[in-house]
C-alpha positions as semicolon CSV with decimal commas, in nm:
position;residue;x (nm);y (nm);z (nm)
1;M;1,721;2,852;-1,826
2;T;1,796;2,932;-2,189
3;T;1,534;2,982;-2,452
4;N;1,769;3,050;-2,774
5;W;1,733;2,678;-2,920
6;P;1,557;2,712;-3,258
7;R;1,336;2,416;-3,379
8;L;1,532;2,205;-3,614
9;D;1,330;2,053;-3,937
10;Y;1,579;1,748;-4,079
11;L;1,328;1,651;-4,348
12;G;1,255;2,041;-4,472
13;W;1,631;2,104;-4,533
14;R;1,780;1,764;-4,578
15;E;1,915;1,851;-4,973
16;T;2,055;2,163;-4,806
17;C;2,250;1,990;-4,524
18;S;2,369;1,732;-4,781
19;A;2,505;2,018;-4,965
20;L;2,661;2,164;-4,649
21;H;2,787;1,832;-4,549
22;L;2,993;1,783;-4,839
23;Y;3,143;2,103;-4,858
24;L;3,270;2,104;-4,510
25;Q;3,465;1,764;-4,673
26;I;3,596;1,980;-4,971
27;V;3,756;2,248;-4,680
28;G;3,794;1,974;-4,421
29;K;4,024;1,754;-4,669
30;Y;4,273;2,096;-4,789
31;R;4,286;2,121;-4,417
32;L;4,371;1,762;-4,371
33;A;4,631;1,732;-4,622
34;H;4,806;2,020;-4,527
35;T;4,822;1,995;-4,106
36;P;5,028;1,708;-3,920
37;W;4,853;1,421;-3,804
38;L;4,663;1,485;-3,457
39;N;4,580;1,190;-3,231
40;H;4,206;1,084;-3,319
41;S;4,176;1,308;-3,657
42;W;4,234;1,628;-3,429
43;N;4,370;1,800;-3,680
44;A;4,109;1,808;-3,918
45;T;3,810;1,924;-3,760
46;F;3,624;2,258;-3,739
47;Y;3,476;2,493;-3,427
48;V;3,171;2,700;-3,414
49;T;3,211;3,041;-3,326
50;P;2,967;3,309;-3,282
51;T;2,906;3,355;-3,718
52;G;2,953;2,967;-3,838
53;L;3,258;2,773;-3,842
54;T;3,636;2,775;-3,865
55;S;3,926;2,575;-3,956
56;A;4,160;2,719;-3,755
57;P;4,504;2,819;-3,858
58;I;4,581;2,559;-4,124
59;P;5,006;2,541;-4,264
60;D;4,992;2,618;-4,598
61;G;5,197;2,910;-4,705
62;P;5,200;3,202;-4,453
63;G;4,922;3,017;-4,269
64;I;4,517;3,019;-4,378
65;E;4,211;3,026;-4,176
66;I;3,874;2,925;-4,397
67;R;3,550;3,051;-4,213
68;F;3,214;2,954;-4,311
69;D;2,989;3,265;-4,178
70;F;2,647;3,137;-4,182
71;R;2,491;3,490;-4,120
72;E;2,682;3,651;-4,392
73;H;2,624;3,312;-4,561
74;M;3,048;3,350;-4,714
75;V;3,311;3,154;-4,687
76;I;3,611;3,314;-4,636
77;G;3,930;3,277;-4,631
78;T;4,226;3,492;-4,483
79;C;4,634;3,412;-4,488
80;G;4,892;3,536;-4,253
81;N;5,031;3,805;-4,571
82;G;4,753;4,001;-4,533
83;R;4,526;3,842;-4,788
84;E;4,117;3,778;-4,777
85;A;3,877;3,622;-5,044
86;R;3,561;3,486;-5,026
87;F;3,250;3,332;-5,249
88;G;2,872;3,313;-5,139
89;L;2,711;3,042;-4,994
90;E;2,430;2,970;-5,267
91;P;2,211;2,747;-5,430
92;S;2,504;2,562;-5,669
93;T;2,670;2,212;-5,719
94;V;2,948;2,047;-5,532
95;A;3,149;2,066;-5,854
96;A;3,151;2,453;-5,881
97;F;3,183;2,489;-5,491
98;R;3,473;2,300;-5,553
99;A;3,621;2,540;-5,831
100;N;3,524;2,841;-5,624
101;F;3,729;2,717;-5,332
102;V;4,039;2,620;-5,545
103;Q;4,062;2,962;-5,641
104;M;3,994;3,138;-5,351
105;I;4,280;2,954;-5,208
106;A;4,510;3,025;-5,490
107;D;4,408;3,376;-5,503
108;I;4,504;3,437;-5,121
109;G;4,894;3,230;-5,190
110;G;4,776;2,854;-5,053
111;T;4,781;2,496;-5,247
112;P;4,452;2,376;-5,337
113;T;4,567;2,049;-5,294
114;F;4,334;1,812;-5,189
115;N;4,165;1,421;-5,194
116;D;3,883;1,472;-5,435
117;T;3,640;1,186;-5,316
118;P;3,380;1,193;-5,013
119;N;3,484;0,991;-4,716
120;E;3,143;0,818;-4,466
121;V;2,903;0,897;-4,768
122;P;2,699;0,657;-4,949
123;N;2,836;0,631;-5,268
124;P;3,054;0,851;-5,264
125;V;3,116;1,072;-5,602
126;P;3,416;1,250;-5,678
127;F;3,407;1,607;-5,577
128;S;3,500;1,772;-5,948
129;E;3,266;1,538;-6,091
130;D;2,895;1,605;-5,885
131;H;2,735;1,815;-6,102
132;R;2,392;1,759;-5,933
133;D;2,230;2,105;-5,862
134;R;2,200;2,203;-5,453
135;P;1,952;2,363;-5,272
136;Y;2,101;2,642;-4,999
137;D;1,815;2,737;-4,790
138;R;1,950;3,019;-4,578
139;D;1,691;2,993;-4,282
140;A;1,806;2,656;-4,195
141;V;2,129;2,715;-4,213
142;Q;2,125;2,952;-3,956
143;R;1,904;2,780;-3,731
144;Y;2,126;2,508;-3,744
145;H;2,423;2,728;-3,699
146;Q;2,196;2,868;-3,398
147;A;2,182;2,506;-3,265
148;L;2,534;2,447;-3,229
149;V;2,616;2,744;-3,095
150;A;2,368;2,638;-2,784
151;I;2,544;2,299;-2,776
152;D;2,833;2,404;-2,805
153;R;2,830;2,650;-2,473
154;V;2,636;2,323;-2,326
155;M;2,954;2,029;-2,432
156;G;3,205;2,313;-2,360
157;R;3,111;2,354;-1,952
158;F;3,076;1,937;-1,950
159;R;3,403;1,959;-2,093
160;T;3,556;2,135;-1,753
161;S;3,444;1,858;-1,538
162;F;3,723;1,586;-1,616
163;L;4,105;1,607;-1,553
164;G;4,190;1,310;-1,828
165;K;4,216;1,337;-2,159
166;S;3,910;1,518;-2,337
167;S;3,894;1,651;-2,709
168;P;3,828;1,963;-2,814
169;V;3,421;2,035;-2,854
170;H;3,462;2,014;-3,245
171;L;3,266;1,938;-3,567
172;F;3,410;1,668;-3,767
173;W;3,286;1,650;-4,128
174;G;3,316;1,288;-4,184
175;A;2,986;1,237;-4,034
176;M;2,914;1,616;-3,979
177;D;2,863;1,579;-3,549
178;L;2,969;1,794;-3,291
179;A;3,150;1,577;-3,071
180;V;3,333;1,583;-2,728
181;T;3,475;1,248;-2,609
182;R;3,662;1,188;-2,287
183;F;3,950;0,876;-2,241
184;S;3,984;0,650;-1,955
185;G;4,386;0,661;-2,056
186;R;4,371;0,290;-2,116
187;R;4,461;0,146;-2,457
188;A;4,165;0,000;-2,632
189;P;4,124;-0,350;-2,819
190;L;4,208;-0,282;-3,223
191;H;3,882;-0,151;-3,344
192;P;3,732;-0,397;-3,620
193;A;3,683;-0,073;-3,870
194;G;3,510;-0,130;-4,215
195;I;3,346;0,201;-4,159
196;P;3,198;0,308;-4,545
197;S;3,420;0,505;-4,731
198;L;3,708;0,562;-4,418
199;P;4,021;0,395;-4,483
200;D;4,102;0,124;-4,212
201;D;4,369;0,309;-4,018
202;V;4,197;0,629;-3,945
203;A;3,914;0,423;-3,758
204;Q;4,180;0,207;-3,612
205;E;4,360;0,493;-3,473
206;A;4,066;0,744;-3,359
207;Y;3,946;0,410;-3,132
208;D;4,320;0,312;-3,002
209;R;4,229;0,440;-2,681
210;E;3,910;0,367;-2,433
211;V;3,633;0,613;-2,488
212;S;3,350;0,775;-2,408
213;S;3,205;0,963;-2,659
214;A;2,878;1,236;-2,694
215;G;2,731;1,477;-3,038
216;F;2,501;1,571;-3,195
217;W;2,382;1,487;-3,560
218;P;2,180;1,730;-3,782
219;G;2,014;1,410;-3,938
220;G;2,112;1,137;-4,133
221;N;2,320;0,835;-4,019
222;G;2,043;0,628;-4,016
223;I;1,786;0,842;-3,865
224;D;1,556;1,132;-4,041
225;Y;1,565;1,385;-3,712
226;P;1,830;1,555;-3,548
227;A;1,951;1,395;-3,232
228;F;2,233;1,370;-2,977
229;Y;2,425;1,055;-2,924
230;A;2,645;0,861;-2,677
231;Y;2,856;0,584;-2,714
232;A;3,161;0,414;-2,545
233;Y;3,434;0,159;-2,721
234;P;3,471;-0,048;-2,576
235;A;3,109;-0,053;-2,463
236;P;3,157;-0,282;-2,115
237;G;2,898;-0,484;-1,978
238;G;2,585;-0,381;-1,956
239;Y;2,636;-0,043;-2,099
240;R;2,297;-0,076;-2,333
241;G;2,072;-0,124;-2,047
242;A;2,229;0,138;-1,851
243;Q;1,948;0,404;-1,691
244;V;2,050;0,725;-1,884
245;R;1,838;1,098;-1,854
246;P;1,641;1,244;-1,934
247;E;1,355;1,039;-2,010
248;A;1,378;1,081;-2,379
249;A;1,685;0,880;-2,452
250;F;1,705;0,566;-2,521
251;W;1,921;0,263;-2,669
252;H;1,913;0,236;-3,075
253;E;1,992;-0,093;-3,180
254;G;2,110;-0,052;-3,514
255;L;2,341;0,260;-3,412
256;S;2,425;0,066;-3,098
257;E;2,438;0,417;-2,929
258;F;2,213;0,606;-2,696
259;L;2,001;0,864;-2,862
260;L;1,858;1,194;-2,771
261;P;1,624;1,381;-2,993
262;Y;1,685;1,760;-3,045
263;D;1,361;1,821;-2,983
264;A;1,324;1,611;-2,646
265;V;1,591;1,886;-2,571
266;Q;1,453;2,190;-2,718
267;S;1,145;2,176;-2,623
268;A;1,260;2,064;-2,247
269;A;1,173;2,347;-1,936
270;D;1,573;2,370;-1,970
271;P;1,715;2,247;-2,266
272;D;2,065;2,299;-2,156
273;E;1,997;2,114;-1,850
274;A;1,807;1,829;-2,044
275;L;2,147;1,768;-2,274
276;M;2,354;1,817;-1,992
277;A;2,185;1,523;-1,825
278;F;2,233;1,317;-2,111
279;L;2,581;1,418;-2,097
280;V;2,672;1,322;-1,754
281;S;2,426;0,990;-1,734
282;T;2,589;0,849;-2,022
283;Y;2,946;0,894;-1,955
284;E;2,871;0,790;-1,572
285;A;2,781;0,487;-1,742
286;A;3,054;0,401;-1,917
287;A;3,325;0,505;-1,658
288;D;3,101;0,323;-1,423
289;L;3,076;0,006;-1,601
290;G;3,407;0,050;-1,740
291;H;3,593;0,111;-1,399
292;W;3,726;0,393;-1,499
293;D;3,938;0,611;-1,178
294;R;3,683;0,831;-1,188
295;A;3,838;1,028;-0,838
296;L;4,162;1,064;-1,036
297;L;3,980;1,180;-1,372
298;E;3,732;1,421;-1,291
299;C;3,681;1,731;-1,090
300;A;3,440;2,041;-1,029
301;P;3,281;2,199;-1,312
302;G;3,443;2,509;-1,406
303;Q;3,316;2,884;-1,310
304;P;3,435;3,198;-1,446
305;R;3,747;3,354;-1,248
306;Q;3,710;3,082;-1,026
307;V;4,098;2,876;-1,030
308;R;4,045;2,482;-1,003
309;R;4,125;2,369;-0,664
310;P;4,469;2,200;-0,684
311;S;4,509;1,846;-0,606
312;A;4,878;1,757;-0,720
313;G;5,077;1,582;-0,441
314;R;4,811;1,476;-0,265
315;A;4,657;1,134;-0,209
316;D;4,339;1,066;-0,377
317;T;4,188;0,997;-0,091
318;E;4,293;1,320;0,072
319;P;4,020;1,602;0,036
320;A;4,104;1,964;-0,127
321;R;4,202;2,238;0,114
322;D;3,921;2,336;0,310
323;A;3,670;2,150;0,123
324;P;3,463;1,940;0,335
325;S;3,518;1,586;0,314
326;P;3,254;1,387;0,278
327;T;3,355;1,149;0,576
328;D;3,284;1,432;0,806
329;I;2,901;1,476;0,698
330;P;2,699;1,218;0,779
331;V;2,467;1,079;0,536
332;V;2,109;1,113;0,607
333;R;1,851;0,852;0,544
334;D;1,455;0,912;0,469
335;D;1,300;0,573;0,498
336;G;0,953;0,496;0,418
337;E;0,752;0,220;0,341
338;S;0,764;0,132;-0,023
339;K;1,087;0,347;-0,102
340;G;1,349;0,557;0,073
341;R;1,697;0,743;-0,001
342;Y;2,027;0,833;0,129
343;R;2,148;1,204;0,078
344;L;2,454;1,399;0,160
345;V;2,434;1,768;0,149
346;I;2,790;1,992;0,123
347;D;2,772;2,311;0,107
348;G;2,431;2,352;-0,020
349;N;2,446;2,094;-0,270
350;E;2,239;1,750;-0,246
351;A;2,375;1,433;-0,331
352;E;2,139;1,135;-0,274
353;M;2,068;0,782;-0,402
354;T;1,720;0,597;-0,367
355;Y;1,617;0,271;-0,385
356;S;1,313;0,080;-0,310
357;R;1,185;-0,241;-0,064
358;V;1,098;-0,570;-0,159
359;G;0,959;-0,705;0,154
360;K;1,118;-0,646;0,499
361;S;1,447;-0,791;0,343
362;Q;1,574;-0,653;0,041
363;I;1,605;-0,304;-0,065
364;I;1,679;-0,257;-0,441
365;I;1,902;0,057;-0,530
366;D;1,749;0,205;-0,846
367;H;1,946;0,572;-0,915
368;T;2,244;0,754;-0,781
369;E;2,236;1,122;-0,854
370;V;2,568;1,367;-0,750
371;P;2,551;1,750;-0,837
372;D;2,827;1,840;-1,082
373;V;2,970;2,044;-0,813
374;L;3,040;1,769;-0,590
375;R;3,188;1,504;-0,842
376;G;3,532;1,353;-0,760
377;R;3,455;1,367;-0,446
378;K;3,372;1,012;-0,374
379;V;3,058;1,149;-0,271
380;G;2,840;0,845;-0,458
381;E;3,048;0,570;-0,288
382;R;2,939;0,782;0,053
383;L;2,615;0,687;0,000
384;V;2,696;0,321;-0,142
385;R;2,886;0,245;0,205
386;Q;2,637;0,376;0,423
387;A;2,364;0,143;0,230
388;V;2,576;-0,121;0,293
389;E;2,675;-0,080;0,682
390;D;2,274;0,000;0,731
391;A;2,192;-0,357;0,501
392;R;2,457;-0,573;0,746
393;R;2,281;-0,403;1,077
394;D;1,961;-0,450;0,982
395;R;2,049;-0,811;0,837
396;V;1,843;-0,700;0,443
397;V;1,969;-0,789;0,138
398;I;2,090;-0,521;-0,162
399;I;1,976;-0,544;-0,497
400;P;2,225;-0,274;-0,685
401;L;2,032;-0,207;-1,026
402;C;2,169;0,144;-1,039
403;P;2,517;0,107;-1,279
404;F;2,657;0,378;-1,004
405;A;2,585;0,129;-0,724
406;K;2,645;-0,150;-0,933
407;A;3,019;-0,013;-1,071
408;Q;3,090;0,048;-0,634
409;F;3,017;-0,309;-0,561
410;G;3,232;-0,413;-0,818
411;R;3,524;-0,232;-0,669
412;H;3,469;-0,345;-0,322
413;P;3,453;-0,742;-0,264
414;D;3,447;-0,688;0,072
415;W;3,069;-0,580;0,014
416;Q;2,940;-0,866;-0,144
417;D;2,782;-1,068;0,152
418;V;2,499;-0,764;0,139
419;L;2,424;-0,894;-0,237
420;R;2,149;-1,128;-0,277
421;Q;2,412;-1,436;-0,373
422;P;2,291;-1,651;-0,690
423;K;2,111;-1,954;-0,635
424;T;2,264;-2,304;-0,686
């Protein structure tokens, strides 16, 4: 369990947050103007560091890096020719920040050219014309940074269990969200775009492949509190009704996304695992309902100094060398009068699928839980398969309310005989 999750009060630092958002946009637009396009705007993002945020190297002149230091509250520019310049983060105006930044880039040998208009904000005012006084709350910025470090750690661990195409954990300055995105490998329908103050072609390029994305907002974007979000594009049928974890997560009708208030994570007994539950369950809902090839795309979470077991050259159904196969281990059924569960234990790690009884002739599969270390090994499928075999033997009808189980039935036409058939 970790304890370095600070309390965040968006309404208390909203004006500082708005100013920081625009400052990040200025630096981000400079990076965007000088960096070749990388799919899904990945060429324009920031990355979390132990002291703040970094642009990573920008190919301008001898190479430039811009860092926001939230401990010393400075903007620092370094160049490949050895030059360095900096200026302070303090109460100011957006126009003054822009002028300081332009001067800093010129001083270290760069070319300070970039678009002068903010993106993804209502009623955008050109940076050079925004002379409204803005506060700068040092303590609030430090707490925000501390939260980013904690979130980046969990998102980074989440990213290790996916072999398919995945974004880095990075901060988009457009909406000021720290995000990580997984891709199914399939093309997506053309996105309708229409995002305020964002070119349509940028939005359409960002979503030209099927995605399951999750991230964190400090506040704003229609909500007055910090929150985690998750969405799928295109959203598969049944996605909005999927059961996701932890209990505080919910579907937001206005945003058409799952939300989890930051406070629910920060106050949890184990904040890291509360956030991981949200990341995993929302991804699984998208992947199962969208029929992603999870066996091909997933692997066990990465561990320090442990090389991932190779799977190249083997059929998807062949288990990794020296790894127990779920088909070699019996599924245990704990059957009660009203509730029951199926469980499978591999190397001390237990996966389970729970169900409820409806009379003597029906059961409802309501939840499936597979530990991260067992993902990608068809353990969940094995649990559902056992339920199907038992239902056939006992002449019981299955009602799969669990999104994972429902997706498995969709993939196995030969299991339809145990499902409740619609009345004609």
